[in-house]
Short mmCIF file of C-alpha atoms in Angstrom, two decimals:
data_model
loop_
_atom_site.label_atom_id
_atom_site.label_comp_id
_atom_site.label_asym_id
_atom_site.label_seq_id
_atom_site.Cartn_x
_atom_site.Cartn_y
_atom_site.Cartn_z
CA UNK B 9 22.13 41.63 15.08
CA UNK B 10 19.56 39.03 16.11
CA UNK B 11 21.50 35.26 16.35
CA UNK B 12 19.01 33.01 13.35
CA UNK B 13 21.42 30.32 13.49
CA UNK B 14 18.92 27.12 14.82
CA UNK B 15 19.26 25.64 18.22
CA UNK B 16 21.77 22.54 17.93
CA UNK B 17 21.52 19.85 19.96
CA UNK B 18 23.72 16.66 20.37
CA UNK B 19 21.96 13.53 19.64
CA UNK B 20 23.73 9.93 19.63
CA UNK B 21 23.02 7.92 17.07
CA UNK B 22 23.02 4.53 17.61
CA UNK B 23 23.85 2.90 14.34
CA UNK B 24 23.70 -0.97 12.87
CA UNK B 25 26.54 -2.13 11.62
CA UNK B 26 27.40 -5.05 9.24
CA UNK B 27 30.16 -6.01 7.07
CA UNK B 28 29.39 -9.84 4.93
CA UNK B 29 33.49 -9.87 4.82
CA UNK B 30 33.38 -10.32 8.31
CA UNK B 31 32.91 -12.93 10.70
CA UNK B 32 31.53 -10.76 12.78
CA UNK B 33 27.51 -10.96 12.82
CA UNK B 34 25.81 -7.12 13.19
CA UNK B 35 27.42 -4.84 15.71
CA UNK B 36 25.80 -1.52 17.03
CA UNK B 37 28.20 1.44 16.66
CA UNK B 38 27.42 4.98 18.70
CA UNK B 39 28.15 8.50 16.90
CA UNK B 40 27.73 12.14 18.80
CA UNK B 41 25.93 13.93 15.79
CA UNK B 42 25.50 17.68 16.21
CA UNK B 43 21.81 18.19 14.74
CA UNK B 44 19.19 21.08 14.72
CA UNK B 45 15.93 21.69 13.78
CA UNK B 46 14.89 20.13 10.48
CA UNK B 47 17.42 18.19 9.82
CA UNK B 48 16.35 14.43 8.60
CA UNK B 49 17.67 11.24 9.95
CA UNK B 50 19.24 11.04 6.47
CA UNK B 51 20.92 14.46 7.11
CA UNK B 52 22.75 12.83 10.23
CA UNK B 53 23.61 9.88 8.58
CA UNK B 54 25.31 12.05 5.83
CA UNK B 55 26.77 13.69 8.81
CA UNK B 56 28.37 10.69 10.24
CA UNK B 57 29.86 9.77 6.92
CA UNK B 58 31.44 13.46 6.06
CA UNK B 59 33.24 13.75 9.59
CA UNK B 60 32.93 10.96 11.42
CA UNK B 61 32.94 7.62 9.72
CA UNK B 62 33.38 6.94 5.97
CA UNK B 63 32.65 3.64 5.95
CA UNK B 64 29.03 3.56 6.93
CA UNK B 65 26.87 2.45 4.29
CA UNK B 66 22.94 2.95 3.36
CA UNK B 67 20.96 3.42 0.27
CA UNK B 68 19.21 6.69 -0.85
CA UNK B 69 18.54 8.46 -3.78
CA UNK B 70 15.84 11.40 -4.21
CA UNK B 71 16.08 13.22 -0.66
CA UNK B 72 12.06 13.89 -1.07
CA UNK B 73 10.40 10.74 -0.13
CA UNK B 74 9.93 10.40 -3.48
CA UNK B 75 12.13 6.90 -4.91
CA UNK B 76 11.63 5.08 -1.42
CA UNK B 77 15.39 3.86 -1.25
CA UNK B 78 15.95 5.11 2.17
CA UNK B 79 13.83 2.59 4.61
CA UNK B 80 15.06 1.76 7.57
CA UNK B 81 14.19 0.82 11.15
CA UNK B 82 14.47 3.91 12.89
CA UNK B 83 13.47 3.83 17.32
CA UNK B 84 11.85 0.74 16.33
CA UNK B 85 9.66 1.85 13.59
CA UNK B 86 10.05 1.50 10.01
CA UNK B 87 10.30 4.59 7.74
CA UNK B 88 12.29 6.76 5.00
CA UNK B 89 15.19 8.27 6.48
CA UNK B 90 14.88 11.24 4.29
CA UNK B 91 10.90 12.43 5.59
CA UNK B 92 12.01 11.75 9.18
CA UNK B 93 13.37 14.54 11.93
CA UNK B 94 15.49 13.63 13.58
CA UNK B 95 13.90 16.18 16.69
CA UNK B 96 10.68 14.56 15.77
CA UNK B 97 11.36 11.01 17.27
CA UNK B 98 14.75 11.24 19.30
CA UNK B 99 15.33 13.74 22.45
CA UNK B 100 18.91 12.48 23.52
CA UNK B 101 19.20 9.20 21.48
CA UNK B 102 18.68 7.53 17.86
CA UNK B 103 19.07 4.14 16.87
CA UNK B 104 19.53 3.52 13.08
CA UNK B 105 18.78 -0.49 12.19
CA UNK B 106 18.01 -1.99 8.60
CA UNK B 107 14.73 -2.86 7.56
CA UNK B 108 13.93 -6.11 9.48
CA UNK B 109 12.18 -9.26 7.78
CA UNK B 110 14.85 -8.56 4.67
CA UNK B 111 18.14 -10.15 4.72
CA UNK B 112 21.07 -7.47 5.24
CA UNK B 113 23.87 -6.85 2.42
CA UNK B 114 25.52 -3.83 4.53
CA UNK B 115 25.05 -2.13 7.37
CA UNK B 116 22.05 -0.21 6.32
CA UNK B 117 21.03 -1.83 3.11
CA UNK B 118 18.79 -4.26 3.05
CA UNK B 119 18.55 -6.77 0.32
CA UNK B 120 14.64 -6.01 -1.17
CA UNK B 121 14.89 -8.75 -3.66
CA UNK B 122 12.54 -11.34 -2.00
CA UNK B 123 9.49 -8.30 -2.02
CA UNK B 124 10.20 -7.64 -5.68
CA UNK B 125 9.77 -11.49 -6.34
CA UNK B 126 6.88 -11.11 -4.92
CA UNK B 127 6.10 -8.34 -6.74
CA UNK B 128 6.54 -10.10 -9.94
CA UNK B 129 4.53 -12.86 -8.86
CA UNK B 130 1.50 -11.18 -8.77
CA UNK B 131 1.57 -9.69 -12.18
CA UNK B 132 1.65 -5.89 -11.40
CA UNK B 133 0.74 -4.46 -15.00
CA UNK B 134 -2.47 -4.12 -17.23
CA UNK B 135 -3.61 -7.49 -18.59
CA UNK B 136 -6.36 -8.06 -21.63
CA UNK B 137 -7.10 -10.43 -23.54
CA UNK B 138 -6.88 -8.27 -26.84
CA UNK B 139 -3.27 -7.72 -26.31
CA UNK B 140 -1.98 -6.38 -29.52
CA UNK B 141 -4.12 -3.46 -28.44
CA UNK B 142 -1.89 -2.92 -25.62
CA UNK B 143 0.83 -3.12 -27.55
CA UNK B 144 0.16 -1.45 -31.09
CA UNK B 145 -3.19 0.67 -29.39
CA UNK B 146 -5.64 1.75 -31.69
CA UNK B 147 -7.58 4.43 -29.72
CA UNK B 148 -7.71 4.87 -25.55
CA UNK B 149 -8.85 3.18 -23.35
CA UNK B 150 -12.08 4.79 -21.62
CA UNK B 151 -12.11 5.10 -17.58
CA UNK B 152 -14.26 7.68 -15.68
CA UNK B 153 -12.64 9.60 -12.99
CA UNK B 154 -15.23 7.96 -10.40
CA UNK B 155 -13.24 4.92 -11.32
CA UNK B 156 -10.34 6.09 -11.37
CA UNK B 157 -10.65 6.57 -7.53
CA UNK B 158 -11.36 2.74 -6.62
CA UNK B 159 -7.71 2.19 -6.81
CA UNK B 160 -5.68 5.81 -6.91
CA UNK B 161 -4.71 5.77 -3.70
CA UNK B 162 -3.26 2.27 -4.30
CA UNK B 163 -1.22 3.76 -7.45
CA UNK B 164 1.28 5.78 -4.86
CA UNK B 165 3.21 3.09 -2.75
CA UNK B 166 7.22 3.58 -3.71
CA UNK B 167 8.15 0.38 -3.06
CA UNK B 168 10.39 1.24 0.14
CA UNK B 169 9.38 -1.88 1.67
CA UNK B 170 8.50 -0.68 5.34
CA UNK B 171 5.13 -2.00 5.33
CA UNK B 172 6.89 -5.86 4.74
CA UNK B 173 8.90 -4.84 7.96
CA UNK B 174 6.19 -3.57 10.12
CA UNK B 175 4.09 -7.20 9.34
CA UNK B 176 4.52 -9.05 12.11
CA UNK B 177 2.82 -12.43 10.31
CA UNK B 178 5.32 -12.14 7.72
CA UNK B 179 7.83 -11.98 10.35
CA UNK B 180 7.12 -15.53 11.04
CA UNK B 181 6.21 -16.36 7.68
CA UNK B 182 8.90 -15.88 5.03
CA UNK B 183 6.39 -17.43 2.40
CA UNK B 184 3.75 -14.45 2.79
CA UNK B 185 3.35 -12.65 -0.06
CA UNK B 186 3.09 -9.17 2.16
CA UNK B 187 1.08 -5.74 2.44
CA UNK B 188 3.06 -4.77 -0.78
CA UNK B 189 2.74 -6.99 -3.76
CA UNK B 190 -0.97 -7.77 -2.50
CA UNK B 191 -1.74 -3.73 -2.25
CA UNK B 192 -0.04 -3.91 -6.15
CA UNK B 193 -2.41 -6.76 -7.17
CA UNK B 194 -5.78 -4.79 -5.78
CA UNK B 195 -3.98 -1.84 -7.23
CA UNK B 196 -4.55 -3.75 -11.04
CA UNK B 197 -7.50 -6.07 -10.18
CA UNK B 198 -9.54 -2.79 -9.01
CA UNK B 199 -8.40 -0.77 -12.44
CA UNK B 200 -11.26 -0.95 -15.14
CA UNK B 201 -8.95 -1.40 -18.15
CA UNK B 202 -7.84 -4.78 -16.42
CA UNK B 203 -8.73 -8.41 -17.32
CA UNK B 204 -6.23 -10.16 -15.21
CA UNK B 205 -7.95 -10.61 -11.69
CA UNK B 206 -8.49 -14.75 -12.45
CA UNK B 207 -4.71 -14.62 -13.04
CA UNK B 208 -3.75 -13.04 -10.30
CA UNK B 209 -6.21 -15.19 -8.28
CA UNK B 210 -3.75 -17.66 -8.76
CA UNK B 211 -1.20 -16.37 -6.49
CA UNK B 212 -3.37 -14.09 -4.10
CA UNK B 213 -5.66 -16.61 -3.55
CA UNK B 214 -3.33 -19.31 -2.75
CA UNK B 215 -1.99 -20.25 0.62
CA UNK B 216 0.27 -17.91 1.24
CA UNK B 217 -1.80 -15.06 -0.22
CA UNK B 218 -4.06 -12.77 1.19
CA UNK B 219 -5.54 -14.74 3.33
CA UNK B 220 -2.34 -14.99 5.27
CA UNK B 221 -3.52 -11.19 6.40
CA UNK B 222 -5.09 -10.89 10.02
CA UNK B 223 -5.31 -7.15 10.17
CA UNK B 224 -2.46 -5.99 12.14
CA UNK B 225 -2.62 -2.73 10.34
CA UNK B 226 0.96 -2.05 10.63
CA UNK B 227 1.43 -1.71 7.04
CA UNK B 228 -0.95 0.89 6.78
CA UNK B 229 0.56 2.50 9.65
CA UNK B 230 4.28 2.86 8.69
CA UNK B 231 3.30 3.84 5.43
CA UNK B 232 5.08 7.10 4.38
CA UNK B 233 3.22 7.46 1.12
CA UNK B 234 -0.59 6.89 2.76
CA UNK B 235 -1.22 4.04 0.34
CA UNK B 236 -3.24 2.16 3.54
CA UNK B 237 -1.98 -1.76 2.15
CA UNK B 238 -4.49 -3.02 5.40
CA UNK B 239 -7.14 -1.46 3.11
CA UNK B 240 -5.92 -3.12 -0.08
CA UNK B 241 -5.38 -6.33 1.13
CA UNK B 242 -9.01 -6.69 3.02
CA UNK B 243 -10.55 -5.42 -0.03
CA UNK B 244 -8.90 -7.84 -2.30
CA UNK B 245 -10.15 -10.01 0.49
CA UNK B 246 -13.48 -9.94 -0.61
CA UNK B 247 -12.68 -9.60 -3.83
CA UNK B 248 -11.44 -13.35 -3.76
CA UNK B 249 -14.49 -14.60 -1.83
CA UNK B 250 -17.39 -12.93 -3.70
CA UNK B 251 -15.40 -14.46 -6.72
CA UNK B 252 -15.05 -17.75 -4.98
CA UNK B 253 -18.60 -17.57 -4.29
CA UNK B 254 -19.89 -16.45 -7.45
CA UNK B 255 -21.54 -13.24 -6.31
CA UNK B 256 -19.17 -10.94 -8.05
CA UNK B 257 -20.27 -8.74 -10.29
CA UNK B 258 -20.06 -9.37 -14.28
CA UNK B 259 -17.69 -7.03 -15.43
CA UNK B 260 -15.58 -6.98 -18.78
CA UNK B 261 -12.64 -4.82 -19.16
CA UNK B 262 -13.27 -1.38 -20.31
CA UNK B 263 -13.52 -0.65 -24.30
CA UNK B 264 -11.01 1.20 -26.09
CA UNK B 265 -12.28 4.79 -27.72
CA UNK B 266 -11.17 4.93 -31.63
CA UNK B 267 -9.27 7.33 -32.35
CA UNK B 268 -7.61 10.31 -29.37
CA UNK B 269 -10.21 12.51 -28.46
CA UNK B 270 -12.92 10.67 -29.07
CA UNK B 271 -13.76 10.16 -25.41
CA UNK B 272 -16.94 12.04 -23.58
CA UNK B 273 -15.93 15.85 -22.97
CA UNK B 274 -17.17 18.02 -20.33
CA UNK B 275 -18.74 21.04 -22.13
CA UNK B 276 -16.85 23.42 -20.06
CA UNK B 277 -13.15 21.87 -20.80
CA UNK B 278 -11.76 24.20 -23.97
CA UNK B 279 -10.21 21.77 -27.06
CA UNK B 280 -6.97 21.34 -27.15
CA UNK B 281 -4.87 23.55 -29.34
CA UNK B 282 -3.68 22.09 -32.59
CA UNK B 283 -0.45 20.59 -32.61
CA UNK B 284 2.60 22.90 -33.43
CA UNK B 285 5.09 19.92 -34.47
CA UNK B 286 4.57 17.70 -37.06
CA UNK B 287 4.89 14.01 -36.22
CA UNK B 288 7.84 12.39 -37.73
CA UNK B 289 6.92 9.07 -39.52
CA UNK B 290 9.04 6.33 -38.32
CA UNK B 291 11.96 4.84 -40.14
CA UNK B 292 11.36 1.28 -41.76
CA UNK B 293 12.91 -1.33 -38.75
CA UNK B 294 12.65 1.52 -35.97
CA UNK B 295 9.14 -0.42 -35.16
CA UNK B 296 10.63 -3.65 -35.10
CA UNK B 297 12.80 -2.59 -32.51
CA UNK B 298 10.34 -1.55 -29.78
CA UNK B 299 8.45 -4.53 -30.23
CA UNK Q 19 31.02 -15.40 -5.46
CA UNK Q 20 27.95 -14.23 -3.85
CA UNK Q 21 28.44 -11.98 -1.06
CA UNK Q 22 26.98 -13.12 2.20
CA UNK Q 23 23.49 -12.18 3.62
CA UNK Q 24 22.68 -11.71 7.29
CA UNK Q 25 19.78 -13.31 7.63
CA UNK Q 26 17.46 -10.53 9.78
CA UNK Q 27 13.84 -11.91 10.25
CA UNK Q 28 12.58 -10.65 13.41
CA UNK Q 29 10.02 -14.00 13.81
CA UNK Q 30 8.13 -14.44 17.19
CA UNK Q 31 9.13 -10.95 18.65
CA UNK Q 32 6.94 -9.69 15.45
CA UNK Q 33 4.24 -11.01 17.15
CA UNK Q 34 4.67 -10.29 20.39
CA UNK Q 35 6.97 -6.97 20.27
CA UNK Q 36 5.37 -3.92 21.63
CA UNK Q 37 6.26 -0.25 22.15
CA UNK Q 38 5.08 1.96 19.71
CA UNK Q 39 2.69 0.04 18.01
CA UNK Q 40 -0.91 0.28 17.74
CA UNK Q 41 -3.97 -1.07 18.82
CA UNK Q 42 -4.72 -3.13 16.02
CA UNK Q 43 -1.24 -4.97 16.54
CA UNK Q 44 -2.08 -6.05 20.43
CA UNK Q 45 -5.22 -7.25 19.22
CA UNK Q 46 -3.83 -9.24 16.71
CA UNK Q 47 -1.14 -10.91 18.65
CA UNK Q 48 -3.79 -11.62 21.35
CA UNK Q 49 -6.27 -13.11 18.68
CA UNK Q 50 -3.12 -15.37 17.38
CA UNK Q 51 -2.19 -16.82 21.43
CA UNK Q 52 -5.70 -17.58 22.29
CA UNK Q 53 -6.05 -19.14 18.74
CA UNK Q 54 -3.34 -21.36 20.05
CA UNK Q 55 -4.78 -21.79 23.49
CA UNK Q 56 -7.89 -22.62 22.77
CA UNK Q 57 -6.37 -25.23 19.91
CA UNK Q 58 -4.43 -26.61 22.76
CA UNK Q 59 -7.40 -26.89 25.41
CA UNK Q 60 -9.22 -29.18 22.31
CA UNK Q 61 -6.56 -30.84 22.36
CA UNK Q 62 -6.03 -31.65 26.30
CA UNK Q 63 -9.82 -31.98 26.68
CA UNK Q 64 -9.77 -35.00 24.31
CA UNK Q 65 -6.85 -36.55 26.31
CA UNK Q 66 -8.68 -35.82 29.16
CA UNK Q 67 -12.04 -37.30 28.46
CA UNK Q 68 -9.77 -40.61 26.71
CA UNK Q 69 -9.36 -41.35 30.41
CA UNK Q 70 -12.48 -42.28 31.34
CA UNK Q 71 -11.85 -45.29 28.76
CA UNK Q 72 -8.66 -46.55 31.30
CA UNK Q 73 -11.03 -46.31 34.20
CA UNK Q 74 -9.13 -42.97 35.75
CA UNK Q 75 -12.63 -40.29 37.23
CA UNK Q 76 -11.19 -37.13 37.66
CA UNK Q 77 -14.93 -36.12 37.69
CA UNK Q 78 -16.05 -37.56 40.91
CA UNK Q 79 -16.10 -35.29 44.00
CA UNK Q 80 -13.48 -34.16 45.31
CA UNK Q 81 -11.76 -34.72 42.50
CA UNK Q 82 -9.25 -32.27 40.53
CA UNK Q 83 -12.16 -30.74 38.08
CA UNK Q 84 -14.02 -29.42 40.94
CA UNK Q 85 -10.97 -27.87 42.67
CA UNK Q 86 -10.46 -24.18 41.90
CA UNK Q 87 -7.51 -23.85 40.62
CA UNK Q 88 -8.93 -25.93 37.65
CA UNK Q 89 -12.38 -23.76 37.96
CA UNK Q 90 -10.28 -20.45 36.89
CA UNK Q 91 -8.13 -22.45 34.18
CA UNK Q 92 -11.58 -23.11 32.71
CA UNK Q 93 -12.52 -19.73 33.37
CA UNK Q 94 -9.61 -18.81 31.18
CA UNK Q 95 -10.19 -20.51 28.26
CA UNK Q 96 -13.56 -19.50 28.07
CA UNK Q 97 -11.97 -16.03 28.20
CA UNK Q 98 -9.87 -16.96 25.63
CA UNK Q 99 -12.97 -18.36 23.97
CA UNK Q 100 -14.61 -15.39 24.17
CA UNK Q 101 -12.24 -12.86 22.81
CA UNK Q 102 -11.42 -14.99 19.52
CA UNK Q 103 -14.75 -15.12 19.02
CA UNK Q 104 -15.58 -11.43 19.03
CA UNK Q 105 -12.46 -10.07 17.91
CA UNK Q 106 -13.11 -12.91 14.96
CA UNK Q 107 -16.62 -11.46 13.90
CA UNK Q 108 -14.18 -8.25 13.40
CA UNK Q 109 -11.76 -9.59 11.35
CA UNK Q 110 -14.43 -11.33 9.49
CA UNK Q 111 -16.60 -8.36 8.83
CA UNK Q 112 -13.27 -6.37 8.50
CA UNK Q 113 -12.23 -9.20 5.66
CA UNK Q 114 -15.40 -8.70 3.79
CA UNK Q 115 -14.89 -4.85 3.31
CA UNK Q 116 -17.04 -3.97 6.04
CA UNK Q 117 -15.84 -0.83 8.13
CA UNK Q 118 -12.89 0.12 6.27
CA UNK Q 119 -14.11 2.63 4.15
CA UNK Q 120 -13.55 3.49 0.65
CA UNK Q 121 -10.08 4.23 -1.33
CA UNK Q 122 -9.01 7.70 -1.13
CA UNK Q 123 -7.10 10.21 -1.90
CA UNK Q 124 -3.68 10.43 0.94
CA UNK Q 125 -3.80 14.13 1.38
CA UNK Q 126 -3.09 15.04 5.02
CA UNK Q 127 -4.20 14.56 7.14
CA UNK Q 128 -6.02 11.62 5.80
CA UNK Q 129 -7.89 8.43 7.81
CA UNK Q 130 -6.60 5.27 7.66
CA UNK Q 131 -8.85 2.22 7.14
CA UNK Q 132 -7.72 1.75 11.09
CA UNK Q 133 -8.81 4.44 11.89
CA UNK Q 134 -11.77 3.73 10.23
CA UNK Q 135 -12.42 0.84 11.90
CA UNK Q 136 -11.60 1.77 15.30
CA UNK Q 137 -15.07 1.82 16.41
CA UNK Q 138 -15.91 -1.54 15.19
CA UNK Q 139 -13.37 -2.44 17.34
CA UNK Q 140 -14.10 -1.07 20.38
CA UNK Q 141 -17.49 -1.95 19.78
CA UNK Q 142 -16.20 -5.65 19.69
CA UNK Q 143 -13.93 -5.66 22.96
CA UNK Q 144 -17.14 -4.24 24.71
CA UNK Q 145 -18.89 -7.10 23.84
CA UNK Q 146 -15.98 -9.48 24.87
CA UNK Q 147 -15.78 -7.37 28.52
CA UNK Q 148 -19.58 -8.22 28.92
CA UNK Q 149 -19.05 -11.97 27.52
CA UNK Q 150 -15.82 -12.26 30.46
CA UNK Q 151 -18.11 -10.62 32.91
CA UNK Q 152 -20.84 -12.56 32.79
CA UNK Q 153 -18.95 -15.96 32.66
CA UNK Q 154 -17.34 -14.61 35.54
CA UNK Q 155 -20.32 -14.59 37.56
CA UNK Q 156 -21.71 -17.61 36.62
CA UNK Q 157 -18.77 -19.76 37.71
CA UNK Q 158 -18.71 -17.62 40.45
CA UNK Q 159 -22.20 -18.48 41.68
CA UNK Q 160 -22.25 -22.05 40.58
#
């Protein structure tokens, strides 16, 4: 009977270390990991911790690239553990570090609270003025597919954080808002149904916004999800400037359609069946509470 | 208590690390040190020129600015001159949506606005060759 078992192959993984109980600063500690084809970086670190050391420490969740918990600096480049081969980027050797430009809580986990500041800072949600629409909506809000496409692509980044680590001006600049909050704010300011881009201004458009950017492009490069932040950012670029400059065009945040279904409706699309379950009316207070 | 952090910003060497990165990334660290080369040359040349006012001519013949060792430091930051310059038009045009291409959908294998770009830039760094070049042979022949 013909051997399918894959070819292993011994790789050593050179892993950063790092307890905060410790006096000791970060320490780099070497494991033999049997590996073969396909497996992920992830896969050896799991490795390491089932037979070889149980008190390594990372952070991952979905195993799909999907809930970008599992950055890290792997050879020198930033990416998910999870969507990386281990045979892909290491022939004899593998070293394992946590993202850099974030401070470290554990060996592998770094501490992404200063990017979700960030995050916050920039406003990363729908704003409108009528906002008791938003909240108690009357009807849809109307966007074409066409524009739908100016910021798609933008809709995708995770949130793993190796595009922060890959910048090498916020390497040097802690202040920088980064490739992913300003990717988030072009993400909104590009999305018809939004009114906020004057808000947001605020903080893009301030010192260290995105003019902080000088086109590196490692962002864009270390993505794992394709979201392109270099892209973003030099596009919300010129967003600021032809706004600064007055040449932007007029636009006003999309209007809502009354009523579901009211929208345009491509001849050839069937109607949608009619509903099968009758919608509950909800209890007196029930409201109250999700407001 | 607060557990403790280990601090892990990578600073300078973000700048000036290299290995596996890409083109882009040299020619933004080299944009950044002649950005600070050429700030320091305004600098010396107005320390320079203030001593003319305490009577010291380093101008006259025979004098340091016509030996060549200060001929090629010249001829350097006019290099360095040069490449800002161009590889600034880039960024600019870059900055201003030009090049980069539209938002689209990531389905690989997709191009990245670096990609994109790419012959912008090499259009650029042909332009800074022929700039170097030419200053080149003028000091050359002077």
């Amino acid at each position: 009977m013909q051997n399918t078992r894959p070819e292993q192959r011994t790789i050593r993984f050179h892993v950063s270390r790092f307890h905060p109980e410790n006096e000791r600063g970060p320490y780099v500690q070497s494991y033999e990991v049997p590996v073969h084809e396909g497996m992920t970086v992830l896969d050896g670190l799991h490795s390491i911790k089932d037979n070889l050391d149980s008190t390594l420490v990372w952070r991952s969740s979905c195993r799909m690239g999907v809930c970008g918990s599992c950055g890290m600096l792997l050879n020198g480049r930033p990416g998910l553990a999870c969507t990386t081969q281990i045979l892909k980027i290491a022939t004899t050797s593998l070293t394992v570090a946590p993202l850099p430009n974030f401070a470290i809580i554990r060996d592998l986990v770094p501490d992404l609270s200063s990017m979700f500041d960030k995050h916050r800072l920039v406003r990363p949600y729908v704003i409108r003025t009528d906002e008791a629409e938003i909240h108690d909506p009357s009807g849809e809000f109307y966007q074409s597919a066409e524009e739908l496409e100016h910021y798609l692509q933008f809709t995708y980044c995770i949130k793993c954080g190796c595009c922060m680590a890959a910048c090498p001006t916020l390497a040097t600049d802690a202040r920088y808002l980064g490739p992913m909050p300003l990717t988030a704010a072009e993400r909104y300011n590009a999305d018809t149904r939004d009114g906020g881009q004057q808000e947001r201004a605020k903080v893009t458009g301030s010192s260290p916004g995105a003019i902080r950017c000088h086109y590196a492009g490692e962002c864009s490069r270390v993505c794992p999800k394709g979201v392109d932040p270099a892209k973003a950012v030099q596009l919300l670029k010129r967003r600021l400037v032809l706004d600064y400059l007055h040449l932007a065009r007029k636009s006003e945040p999309c209007k809502k359609l009354k009523g579901a279904g009211s929208g345009m409706r491509m001849p050839n699309i069937v109607a949608a069946p009619a509903h099968t379950v009758e919608t509950i009316p909800a209890a007196p207070g029930e409201l109250s509470i999700l407001k | 208590m607060a557990a403790a952090r280990q601090e892990n910003r990578i600073g300078l060497w973000g700048w000036l690390g290299g290995g596996r990165w890409g083109i882009e990334r040299y020619a933004y660290s080299l944009h950044r040190l002649t950005g600070l080369a050429v700030l320091f040359y305004f600098l010396l040349h107005i320390v320079v020129t203030s001593l003319r006012a305490r009577g010291i001519y380093l101008w006259t013949g025979g004098g340091f600015f016509h030996k060549p060792v200060f001929r090629f430091g010249e001829y350097l930051v006019f290099a360095a001159f040069a490449y800002h310059a161009c590889n600034g038009i880039r960024l600019v045009l870059v900055e201003l949506g030009v090049a980069i291409g539209k938002p689209i959908e990531p389905v690989f294998p997709y191009k990245t606005s670096l990609r994109v770009q790419r012959p912008l830039l090499i259009a650029v760094m042909i332009v800074a060759l022929i700039l170097l070049a030419a200053g080149g042979y003028s000091g050359l022949t002077q």
